[in-house]
Short mmCIF file of C-alpha atoms and ligand atoms in Angstrom, two decimals:
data_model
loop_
_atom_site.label_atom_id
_atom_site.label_comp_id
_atom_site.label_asym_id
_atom_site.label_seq_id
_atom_site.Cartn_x
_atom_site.Cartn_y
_atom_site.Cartn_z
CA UNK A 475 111.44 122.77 104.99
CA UNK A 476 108.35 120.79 103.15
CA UNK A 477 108.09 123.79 100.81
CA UNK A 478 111.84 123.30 99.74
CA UNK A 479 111.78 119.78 99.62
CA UNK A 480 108.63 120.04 97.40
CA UNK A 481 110.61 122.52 94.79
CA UNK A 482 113.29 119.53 94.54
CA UNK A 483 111.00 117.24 93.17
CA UNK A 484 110.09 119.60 90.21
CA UNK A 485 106.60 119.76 90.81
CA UNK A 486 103.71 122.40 91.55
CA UNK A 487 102.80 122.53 95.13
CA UNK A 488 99.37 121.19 95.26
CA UNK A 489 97.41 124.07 96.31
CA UNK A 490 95.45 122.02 99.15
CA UNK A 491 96.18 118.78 101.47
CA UNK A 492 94.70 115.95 99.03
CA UNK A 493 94.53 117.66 95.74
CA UNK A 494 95.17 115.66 92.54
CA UNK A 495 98.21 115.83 91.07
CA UNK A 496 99.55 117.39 88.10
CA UNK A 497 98.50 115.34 85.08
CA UNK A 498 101.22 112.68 84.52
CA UNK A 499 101.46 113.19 80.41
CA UNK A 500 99.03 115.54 78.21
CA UNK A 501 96.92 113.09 75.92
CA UNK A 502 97.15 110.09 78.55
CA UNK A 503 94.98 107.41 76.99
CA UNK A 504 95.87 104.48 78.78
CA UNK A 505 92.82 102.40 80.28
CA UNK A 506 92.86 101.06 83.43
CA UNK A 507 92.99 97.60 82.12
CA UNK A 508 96.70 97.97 79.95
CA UNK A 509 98.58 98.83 82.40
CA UNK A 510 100.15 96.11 85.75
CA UNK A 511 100.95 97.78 88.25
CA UNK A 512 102.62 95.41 91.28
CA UNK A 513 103.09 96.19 95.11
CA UNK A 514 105.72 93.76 96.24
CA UNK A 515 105.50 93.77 99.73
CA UNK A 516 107.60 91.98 102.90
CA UNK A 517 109.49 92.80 105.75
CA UNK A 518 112.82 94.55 105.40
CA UNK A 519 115.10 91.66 104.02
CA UNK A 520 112.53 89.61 102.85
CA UNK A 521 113.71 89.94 98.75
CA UNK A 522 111.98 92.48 97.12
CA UNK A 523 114.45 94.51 95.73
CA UNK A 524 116.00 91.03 94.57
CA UNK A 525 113.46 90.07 93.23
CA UNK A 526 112.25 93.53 91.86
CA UNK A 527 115.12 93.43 89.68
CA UNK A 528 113.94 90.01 88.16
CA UNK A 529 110.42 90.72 87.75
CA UNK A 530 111.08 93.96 86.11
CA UNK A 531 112.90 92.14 83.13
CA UNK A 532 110.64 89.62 82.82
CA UNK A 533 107.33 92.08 82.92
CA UNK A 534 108.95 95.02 81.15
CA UNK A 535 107.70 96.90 83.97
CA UNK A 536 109.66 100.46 85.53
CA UNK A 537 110.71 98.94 89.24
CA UNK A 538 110.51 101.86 91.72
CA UNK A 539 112.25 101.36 95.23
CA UNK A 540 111.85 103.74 97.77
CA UNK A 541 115.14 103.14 99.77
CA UNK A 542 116.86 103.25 96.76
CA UNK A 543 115.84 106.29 96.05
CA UNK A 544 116.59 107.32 99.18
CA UNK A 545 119.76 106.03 99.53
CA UNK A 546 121.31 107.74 96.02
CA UNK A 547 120.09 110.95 97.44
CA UNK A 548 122.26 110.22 100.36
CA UNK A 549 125.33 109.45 98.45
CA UNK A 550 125.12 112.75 96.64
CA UNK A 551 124.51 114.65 99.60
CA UNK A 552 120.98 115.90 98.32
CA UNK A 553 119.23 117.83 101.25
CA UNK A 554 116.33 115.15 101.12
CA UNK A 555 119.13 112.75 101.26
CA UNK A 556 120.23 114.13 104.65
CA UNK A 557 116.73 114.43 105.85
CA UNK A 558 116.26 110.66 104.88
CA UNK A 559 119.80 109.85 106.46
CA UNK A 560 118.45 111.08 110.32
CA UNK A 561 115.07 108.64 109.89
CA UNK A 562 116.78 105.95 108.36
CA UNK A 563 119.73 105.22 110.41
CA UNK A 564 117.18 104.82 113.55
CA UNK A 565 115.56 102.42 111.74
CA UNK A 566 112.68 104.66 111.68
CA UNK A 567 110.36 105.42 108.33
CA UNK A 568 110.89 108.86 106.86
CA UNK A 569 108.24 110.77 106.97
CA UNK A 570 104.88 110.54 104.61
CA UNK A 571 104.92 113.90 103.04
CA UNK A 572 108.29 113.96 101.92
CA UNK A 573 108.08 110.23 100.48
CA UNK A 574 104.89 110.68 98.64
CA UNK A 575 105.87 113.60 96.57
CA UNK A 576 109.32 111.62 95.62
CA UNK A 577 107.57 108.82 94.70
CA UNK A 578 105.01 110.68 92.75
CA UNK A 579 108.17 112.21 91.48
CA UNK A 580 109.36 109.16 90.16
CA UNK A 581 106.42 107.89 88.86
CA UNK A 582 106.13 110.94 86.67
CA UNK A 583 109.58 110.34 84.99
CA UNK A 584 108.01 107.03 83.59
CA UNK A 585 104.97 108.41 81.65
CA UNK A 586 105.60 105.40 78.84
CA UNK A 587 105.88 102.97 81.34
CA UNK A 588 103.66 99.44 80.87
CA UNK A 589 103.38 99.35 84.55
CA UNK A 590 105.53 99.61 87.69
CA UNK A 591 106.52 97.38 90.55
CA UNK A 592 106.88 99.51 93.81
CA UNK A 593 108.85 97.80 96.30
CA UNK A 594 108.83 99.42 100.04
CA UNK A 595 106.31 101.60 99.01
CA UNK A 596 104.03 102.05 100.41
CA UNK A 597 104.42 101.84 103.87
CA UNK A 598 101.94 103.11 105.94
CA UNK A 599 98.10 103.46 105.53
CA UNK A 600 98.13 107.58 104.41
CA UNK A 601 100.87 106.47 101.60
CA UNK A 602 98.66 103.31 100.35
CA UNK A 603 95.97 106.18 100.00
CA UNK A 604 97.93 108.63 98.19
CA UNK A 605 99.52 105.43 95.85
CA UNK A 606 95.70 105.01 95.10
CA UNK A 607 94.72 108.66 94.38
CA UNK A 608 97.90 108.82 91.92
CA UNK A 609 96.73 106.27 89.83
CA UNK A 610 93.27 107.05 89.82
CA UNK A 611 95.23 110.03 88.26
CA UNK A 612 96.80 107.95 85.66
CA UNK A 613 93.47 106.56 85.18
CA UNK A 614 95.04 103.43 85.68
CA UNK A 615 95.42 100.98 89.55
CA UNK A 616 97.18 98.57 91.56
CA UNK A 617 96.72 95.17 90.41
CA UNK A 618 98.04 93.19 93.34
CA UNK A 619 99.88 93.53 96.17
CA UNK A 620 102.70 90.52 96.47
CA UNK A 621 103.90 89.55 99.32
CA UNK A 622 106.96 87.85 100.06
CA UNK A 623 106.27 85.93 104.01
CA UNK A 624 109.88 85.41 105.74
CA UNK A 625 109.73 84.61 109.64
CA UNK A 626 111.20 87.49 111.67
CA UNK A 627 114.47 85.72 112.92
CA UNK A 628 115.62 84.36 109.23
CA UNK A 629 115.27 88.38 108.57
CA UNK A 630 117.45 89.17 111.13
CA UNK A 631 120.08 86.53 109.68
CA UNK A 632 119.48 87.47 106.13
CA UNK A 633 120.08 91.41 107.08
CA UNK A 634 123.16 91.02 109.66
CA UNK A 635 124.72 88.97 106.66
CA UNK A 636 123.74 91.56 103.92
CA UNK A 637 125.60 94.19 106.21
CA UNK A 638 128.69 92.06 105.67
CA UNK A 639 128.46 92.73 102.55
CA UNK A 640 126.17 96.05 101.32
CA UNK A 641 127.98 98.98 103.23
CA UNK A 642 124.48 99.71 104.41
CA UNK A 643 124.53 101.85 107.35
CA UNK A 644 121.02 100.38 108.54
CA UNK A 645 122.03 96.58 108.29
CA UNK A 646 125.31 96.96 110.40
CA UNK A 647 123.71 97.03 113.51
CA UNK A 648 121.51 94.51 114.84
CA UNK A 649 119.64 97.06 117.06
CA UNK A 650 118.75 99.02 113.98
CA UNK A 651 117.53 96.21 112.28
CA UNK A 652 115.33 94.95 114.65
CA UNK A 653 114.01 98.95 114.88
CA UNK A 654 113.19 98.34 111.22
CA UNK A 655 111.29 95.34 111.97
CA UNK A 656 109.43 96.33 114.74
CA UNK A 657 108.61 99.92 112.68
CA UNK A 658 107.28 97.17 109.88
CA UNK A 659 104.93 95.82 112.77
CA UNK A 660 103.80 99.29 113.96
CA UNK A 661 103.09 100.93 110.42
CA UNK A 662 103.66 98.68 107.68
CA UNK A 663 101.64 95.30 108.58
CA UNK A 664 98.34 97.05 108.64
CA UNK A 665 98.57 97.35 104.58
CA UNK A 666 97.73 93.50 104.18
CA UNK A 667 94.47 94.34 105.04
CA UNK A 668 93.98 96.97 103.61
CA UNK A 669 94.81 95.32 99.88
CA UNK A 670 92.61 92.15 101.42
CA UNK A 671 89.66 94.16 101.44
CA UNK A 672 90.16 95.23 98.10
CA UNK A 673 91.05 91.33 97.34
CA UNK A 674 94.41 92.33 95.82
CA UNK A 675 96.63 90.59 98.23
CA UNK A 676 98.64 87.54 97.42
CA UNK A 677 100.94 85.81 100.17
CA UNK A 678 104.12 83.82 98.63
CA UNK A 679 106.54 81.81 100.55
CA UNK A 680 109.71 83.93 100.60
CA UNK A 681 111.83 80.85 102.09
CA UNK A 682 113.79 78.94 99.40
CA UNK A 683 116.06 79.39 96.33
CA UNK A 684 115.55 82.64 94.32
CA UNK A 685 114.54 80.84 91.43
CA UNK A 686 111.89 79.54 93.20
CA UNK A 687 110.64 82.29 94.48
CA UNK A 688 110.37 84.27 91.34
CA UNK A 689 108.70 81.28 89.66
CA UNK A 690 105.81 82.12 93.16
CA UNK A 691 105.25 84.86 92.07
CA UNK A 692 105.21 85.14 88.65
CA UNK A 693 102.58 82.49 89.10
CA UNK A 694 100.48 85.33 91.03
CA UNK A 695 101.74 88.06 88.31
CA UNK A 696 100.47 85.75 85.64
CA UNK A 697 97.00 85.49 86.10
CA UNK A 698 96.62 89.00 86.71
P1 LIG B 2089 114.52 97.42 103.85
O1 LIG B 2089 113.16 97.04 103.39
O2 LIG B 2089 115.53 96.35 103.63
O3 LIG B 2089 114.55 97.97 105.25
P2 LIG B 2089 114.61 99.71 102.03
O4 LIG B 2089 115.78 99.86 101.17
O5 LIG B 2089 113.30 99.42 101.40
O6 LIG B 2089 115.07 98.57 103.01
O7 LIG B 2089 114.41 100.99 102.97
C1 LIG B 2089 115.44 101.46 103.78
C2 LIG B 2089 114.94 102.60 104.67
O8 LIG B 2089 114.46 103.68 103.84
C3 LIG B 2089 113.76 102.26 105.57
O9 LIG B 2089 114.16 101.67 106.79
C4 LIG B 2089 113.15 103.66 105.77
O10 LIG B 2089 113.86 104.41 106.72
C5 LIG B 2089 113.33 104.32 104.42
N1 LIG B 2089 112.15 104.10 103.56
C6 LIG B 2089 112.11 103.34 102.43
N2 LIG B 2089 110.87 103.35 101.91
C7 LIG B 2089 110.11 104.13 102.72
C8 LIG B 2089 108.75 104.51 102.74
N3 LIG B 2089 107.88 104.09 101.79
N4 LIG B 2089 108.30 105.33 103.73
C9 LIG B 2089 109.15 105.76 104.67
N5 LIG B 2089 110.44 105.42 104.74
C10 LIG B 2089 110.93 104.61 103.78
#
């Protein structure tokens, strides 16, 4: 099943666990300082992807979002979109393997890109390791990771209403949604640490208008 899903994403299967990736563009001369490169970061419903779409006009920058990508695949039936479909609809995170070679995947459709804001990737520790190792590959690094801090119950508000709304499978059901919380608690938390101890994370009030909240973080984005 991994092998197929690999051959989907156009890629050479890396010939051991951990090996570097295919080179991203022949002739890459990009330093590590030219490119900003943004993890925005926050529970489910916390604004990301509407705020991704902001930031990525203003920056210029390629905005990657997992569940989007996800969720297209889904809608045209893809076999990783029915894979995604069974994790997704529990409220559960799809698997590492298969997520890290689609984003990698995407990432390697951009190779002109100034810089990329992922949003809901990544997730869990082993994908925040492989996010690294791919752009050590680029020869280039995450800048920051942003994070947008919404209390748990205005989440649950914010998604149920969303669901009204989004034809989401995942936000229609309250049970689901808290699932998706709690899996945010059990994987996804951990992560602020991890960009701590690298001093890359930055915590923004995610409670207000969206104006506001753009102008947060594009104070953080800014001085980077
Ligand atoms: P939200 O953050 O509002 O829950 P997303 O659109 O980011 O929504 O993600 C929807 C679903 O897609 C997640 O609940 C999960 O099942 C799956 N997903 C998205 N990104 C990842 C990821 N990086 N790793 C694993 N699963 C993911």
């Amino acid at each position: 099943m991994w092998r197929f899903l690999s051959s989907l994403f156009n890629r050479k299967q890396n010939p051991s666990e951990g090996a570097p990736i295919t080179t991203i563009s022949e002739g890459n001369e990009r330093s590590k300082t030219n490119m900003k490169n943004i993890v925005l970061f926050g529970p489910p419903g916390a604004g990301k992807g509407t705020q991704a779409e902001i930031l990525k006009q203003k920056y210029q920058l390629v905005h990657i979002s997992t569940g989007d990508v996800f969720r297209y695949n889904i809608k045209n039936a893809t076999e990783l979109g029915t894979l995604a479909k069974s994790y997704m609809d529990k409220g559960h995170l799809v698997p590492d393997t298969v997520t890290i070679d689609m984003l990698k995947a995407e990432v390697e459709k951009n190779p002109q890109a100034n810089g990329f804001i992922f949003d809901g990737f990544p997730r869990t520790a082993a994908q925040a390791e492989a996010l690294s190792h791919l752009m050590d590959d680029m020869n280039s690094q995450i800048n920051a990771m942003v994070a947008l801090e919404v209390d748990d119950e205005i989440l649950v508000g914010r998604l149920l209403e969303r669901g009204k709304v989004s034809g989401r499978a995942d936000d229609a059901n309250e049970a689901v949604i808290r699932e998706r919380i709690a899996e945010y608690y059990r994987k996804t938390d951990i992560l602020k640490e991890y960009y701590q101890n690298q001093n890359k994370y930055h915590g923004v009030d995610g409670v207000g208008s969206i104006e506001d909240i753009t102008e947060r973080l594009s104070k953080v984005i800014d001085k980077l």
